[in-house]
């Protein structure tokens, strides 16, 4: 039972709610993965990669809040608990220990690629049922694609 009356039909709410929940999981995990790598990166490009990772963390955290609040606004309970994120994430886990700067860049390119691919699927799915949610997903995907471009340029 929701205390918030949704402006969406029940079927649209289910579809949009799943898209928002998946986006939340991806963004929470992306912020955790980027921070873990940030703490453990080493190598000649340490400083630039270290700072770039924090930019990703900030972006992911800001957008995760927007996504969770959108879910709440339409009557869907957002779930960013660690157990939920661990169960539903599609991002590969980060290895233990120090992470060479080149491996850190590759790990972020891979993680961003997974998240961006899933976000683009959600953009397609939310087109008709909820253009407001779609707009949020488009905006956050643009920011993630910018980070992906910058990390790919870092590895060229």
mmCIF file of C-alpha atoms in Angstrom:
data_model
loop_
_atom_site.group_PDB
_atom_site.id
_atom_site.type_symbol
_atom_site.label_atom_id
_atom_site.label_comp_id
_atom_site.label_asym_id
_atom_site.label_seq_id
_atom_site.Cartn_x
_atom_site.Cartn_y
_atom_site.Cartn_z
ATOM 1 C CA UNK A 1 0.000 0.000 0.000
ATOM 2 C CA UNK A 2 1.337 3.398 -0.935
ATOM 3 C CA UNK A 3 0.571 6.591 0.937
ATOM 4 C CA UNK A 4 1.324 8.537 -2.241
ATOM 5 C CA UNK A 5 -1.315 8.541 -4.981
ATOM 6 C CA UNK A 6 0.397 7.881 -8.289
ATOM 7 C CA UNK A 7 -0.507 9.835 -11.401
ATOM 8 C CA UNK A 8 0.267 6.675 -13.424
ATOM 9 C CA UNK A 9 -1.925 3.689 -14.166
ATOM 10 C CA UNK A 10 -1.107 0.524 -12.264
ATOM 11 C CA UNK A 11 0.580 -1.123 -15.263
ATOM 12 C CA UNK A 12 2.589 2.007 -16.088
ATOM 13 C CA UNK A 13 3.535 2.403 -12.439
ATOM 14 C CA UNK A 14 4.917 -1.150 -12.346
ATOM 15 C CA UNK A 15 7.003 -0.559 -15.479
ATOM 16 C CA UNK A 16 8.292 2.856 -14.423
ATOM 17 C CA UNK A 17 8.863 1.698 -10.838
ATOM 18 C CA UNK A 18 11.054 -1.156 -12.050
ATOM 19 C CA UNK A 19 13.024 1.224 -14.273
ATOM 20 C CA UNK A 20 13.598 3.652 -11.401
ATOM 21 C CA UNK A 21 14.533 0.877 -8.969
ATOM 22 C CA UNK A 22 17.023 -0.574 -11.440
ATOM 23 C CA UNK A 23 18.498 2.866 -12.054
ATOM 24 C CA UNK A 24 18.827 3.422 -8.306
ATOM 25 C CA UNK A 25 20.663 0.128 -7.825
ATOM 26 C CA UNK A 26 23.026 0.905 -10.708
ATOM 27 C CA UNK A 27 23.796 4.402 -9.435
ATOM 28 C CA UNK A 28 24.354 3.340 -5.827
ATOM 29 C CA UNK A 29 26.687 0.548 -6.907
ATOM 30 C CA UNK A 30 28.506 2.784 -9.390
ATOM 31 C CA UNK A 31 29.216 5.270 -6.605
ATOM 32 C CA UNK A 32 30.519 2.483 -4.352
ATOM 33 C CA UNK A 33 32.688 0.935 -7.067
ATOM 34 C CA UNK A 34 34.143 4.313 -8.049
ATOM 35 C CA UNK A 35 34.897 5.175 -4.410
ATOM 36 C CA UNK A 36 36.518 1.782 -3.764
ATOM 37 C CA UNK A 37 38.779 2.244 -6.779
ATOM 38 C CA UNK A 38 39.427 5.870 -5.747
ATOM 39 C CA UNK A 39 40.808 4.702 -2.392
ATOM 40 C CA UNK A 40 43.026 2.028 -3.938
ATOM 41 C CA UNK A 41 44.317 3.444 -7.219
ATOM 42 C CA UNK A 42 48.099 3.622 -7.655
ATOM 43 C CA UNK A 43 50.418 4.451 -10.511
ATOM 44 C CA UNK A 44 51.890 7.328 -12.463
ATOM 45 C CA UNK A 45 48.446 8.769 -13.275
ATOM 46 C CA UNK A 46 47.235 8.407 -9.697
ATOM 47 C CA UNK A 47 46.223 12.027 -9.146
ATOM 48 C CA UNK A 48 44.225 12.547 -12.325
ATOM 49 C CA UNK A 49 42.436 9.188 -12.045
ATOM 50 C CA UNK A 50 41.855 9.676 -8.303
ATOM 51 C CA UNK A 51 40.161 13.040 -8.898
ATOM 52 C CA UNK A 52 38.214 11.793 -11.911
ATOM 53 C CA UNK A 53 36.804 8.937 -9.833
ATOM 54 C CA UNK A 54 35.436 11.391 -7.290
ATOM 55 C CA UNK A 55 33.626 13.207 -10.095
ATOM 56 C CA UNK A 56 31.842 9.957 -10.952
ATOM 57 C CA UNK A 57 30.940 9.402 -7.297
ATOM 58 C CA UNK A 58 29.396 12.875 -7.033
ATOM 59 C CA UNK A 59 27.411 12.396 -10.242
ATOM 60 C CA UNK A 60 26.139 8.950 -9.233
ATOM 61 C CA UNK A 61 25.129 10.113 -5.750
ATOM 62 C CA UNK A 62 23.322 13.201 -7.000
ATOM 63 C CA UNK A 63 21.408 11.259 -9.619
ATOM 64 C CA UNK A 64 20.596 8.411 -7.226
ATOM 65 C CA UNK A 65 18.843 10.914 -4.977
ATOM 66 C CA UNK A 66 16.889 12.333 -7.913
ATOM 67 C CA UNK A 67 15.881 8.832 -9.049
ATOM 68 C CA UNK A 68 14.842 7.751 -5.535
ATOM 69 C CA UNK A 69 12.818 10.910 -5.014
ATOM 70 C CA UNK A 70 11.097 10.451 -8.383
ATOM 71 C CA UNK A 71 10.140 6.930 -7.338
ATOM 72 C CA UNK A 72 8.708 8.256 -4.084
ATOM 73 C CA UNK A 73 6.850 11.019 -5.915
ATOM 74 C CA UNK A 74 4.975 8.484 -8.035
ATOM 75 C CA UNK A 75 4.247 6.154 -5.111
ATOM 76 C CA UNK A 76 7.085 3.628 -5.435
ATOM 77 C CA UNK A 77 9.292 2.797 -2.459
ATOM 78 C CA UNK A 78 12.949 3.212 -3.475
ATOM 79 C CA UNK A 79 15.271 0.533 -2.128
ATOM 80 C CA UNK A 80 18.947 1.434 -1.925
ATOM 81 C CA UNK A 81 19.824 -0.969 0.862
ATOM 82 C CA UNK A 82 23.168 -2.707 0.551
ATOM 83 C CA UNK A 83 21.607 -6.181 0.336
ATOM 84 C CA UNK A 84 19.335 -5.063 -2.501
ATOM 85 C CA UNK A 85 22.181 -3.406 -4.377
ATOM 86 C CA UNK A 86 24.421 -6.462 -3.944
ATOM 87 C CA UNK A 87 21.656 -8.781 -5.193
ATOM 88 C CA UNK A 88 20.576 -6.717 -8.209
ATOM 89 C CA UNK A 89 23.742 -5.072 -9.505
ATOM 90 C CA UNK A 90 25.137 -5.854 -12.931
ATOM 91 C CA UNK A 91 28.501 -4.169 -12.291
ATOM 92 C CA UNK A 92 31.414 -6.522 -11.786
ATOM 93 C CA UNK A 93 33.005 -6.388 -8.342
ATOM 94 C CA UNK A 94 36.276 -4.585 -7.810
ATOM 95 C CA UNK A 95 39.324 -6.715 -6.979
ATOM 96 C CA UNK A 96 40.885 -6.514 -3.515
ATOM 97 C CA UNK A 97 44.043 -4.527 -2.915
ATOM 98 C CA UNK A 98 45.794 -1.804 -4.851
ATOM 99 C CA UNK A 99 44.550 -1.131 -8.345
ATOM 100 C CA UNK A 100 46.966 0.005 -11.034
ATOM 101 C CA UNK A 101 45.810 3.242 -12.675
ATOM 102 C CA UNK A 102 45.359 1.572 -16.064
ATOM 103 C CA UNK A 103 43.245 -1.177 -14.475
ATOM 104 C CA UNK A 104 41.250 1.443 -12.573
ATOM 105 C CA UNK A 105 40.420 3.240 -15.806
ATOM 106 C CA UNK A 106 39.419 -0.027 -17.491
ATOM 107 C CA UNK A 107 37.227 -0.997 -14.536
ATOM 108 C CA UNK A 108 35.405 2.338 -14.698
ATOM 109 C CA UNK A 109 34.984 2.190 -18.468
ATOM 110 C CA UNK A 110 33.467 -1.284 -18.057
ATOM 111 C CA UNK A 111 31.210 -0.259 -15.143
ATOM 112 C CA UNK A 112 30.011 2.852 -16.921
ATOM 113 C CA UNK A 113 29.352 0.825 -20.079
ATOM 114 C CA UNK A 114 27.139 -1.610 -18.172
ATOM 115 C CA UNK A 115 25.206 1.153 -16.414
ATOM 116 C CA UNK A 116 24.796 3.246 -19.570
ATOM 117 C CA UNK A 117 23.498 0.249 -21.516
ATOM 118 C CA UNK A 118 20.915 -0.463 -18.845
ATOM 119 C CA UNK A 119 19.940 3.214 -18.600
ATOM 120 C CA UNK A 120 19.350 3.389 -22.351
ATOM 121 C CA UNK A 121 17.013 0.386 -22.081
ATOM 122 C CA UNK A 122 15.119 2.198 -19.311
ATOM 123 C CA UNK A 123 14.909 5.333 -21.444
ATOM 124 C CA UNK A 124 13.165 3.301 -24.151
ATOM 125 C CA UNK A 125 10.809 1.596 -21.696
ATOM 126 C CA UNK A 126 9.689 4.820 -19.991
ATOM 127 C CA UNK A 127 9.012 6.767 -23.201
ATOM 128 C CA UNK A 128 5.249 6.293 -23.377
ATOM 129 C CA UNK A 129 4.270 5.603 -19.751
ATOM 130 C CA UNK A 130 6.174 8.451 -18.088
ATOM 131 C CA UNK A 131 8.088 11.111 -20.035
ATOM 132 C CA UNK A 132 9.009 12.826 -16.749
ATOM 133 C CA UNK A 133 10.945 9.764 -15.585
ATOM 134 C CA UNK A 134 12.342 9.330 -19.074
ATOM 135 C CA UNK A 135 13.665 12.899 -18.954
ATOM 136 C CA UNK A 136 15.446 12.176 -15.660
ATOM 137 C CA UNK A 137 16.974 9.024 -17.148
ATOM 138 C CA UNK A 138 18.079 10.881 -20.279
ATOM 139 C CA UNK A 139 19.775 13.579 -18.216
ATOM 140 C CA UNK A 140 21.629 11.172 -15.974
ATOM 141 C CA UNK A 141 22.675 9.010 -18.922
ATOM 142 C CA UNK A 142 24.151 12.064 -20.641
ATOM 143 C CA UNK A 143 26.253 12.748 -17.536
ATOM 144 C CA UNK A 144 27.387 9.115 -17.337
ATOM 145 C CA UNK A 145 28.276 9.092 -21.033
ATOM 146 C CA UNK A 146 30.426 12.176 -20.487
ATOM 147 C CA UNK A 147 32.308 10.343 -17.717
ATOM 148 C CA UNK A 148 32.673 7.290 -19.964
ATOM 149 C CA UNK A 149 34.122 9.453 -22.724
ATOM 150 C CA UNK A 150 36.625 11.017 -20.305
ATOM 151 C CA UNK A 151 37.738 7.661 -18.934
ATOM 152 C CA UNK A 152 38.044 6.210 -22.432
ATOM 153 C CA UNK A 153 40.184 9.216 -23.430
ATOM 154 C CA UNK A 154 42.298 8.536 -20.345
ATOM 155 C CA UNK A 155 43.072 5.043 -21.615
ATOM 156 C CA UNK A 156 43.865 6.000 -25.213
#
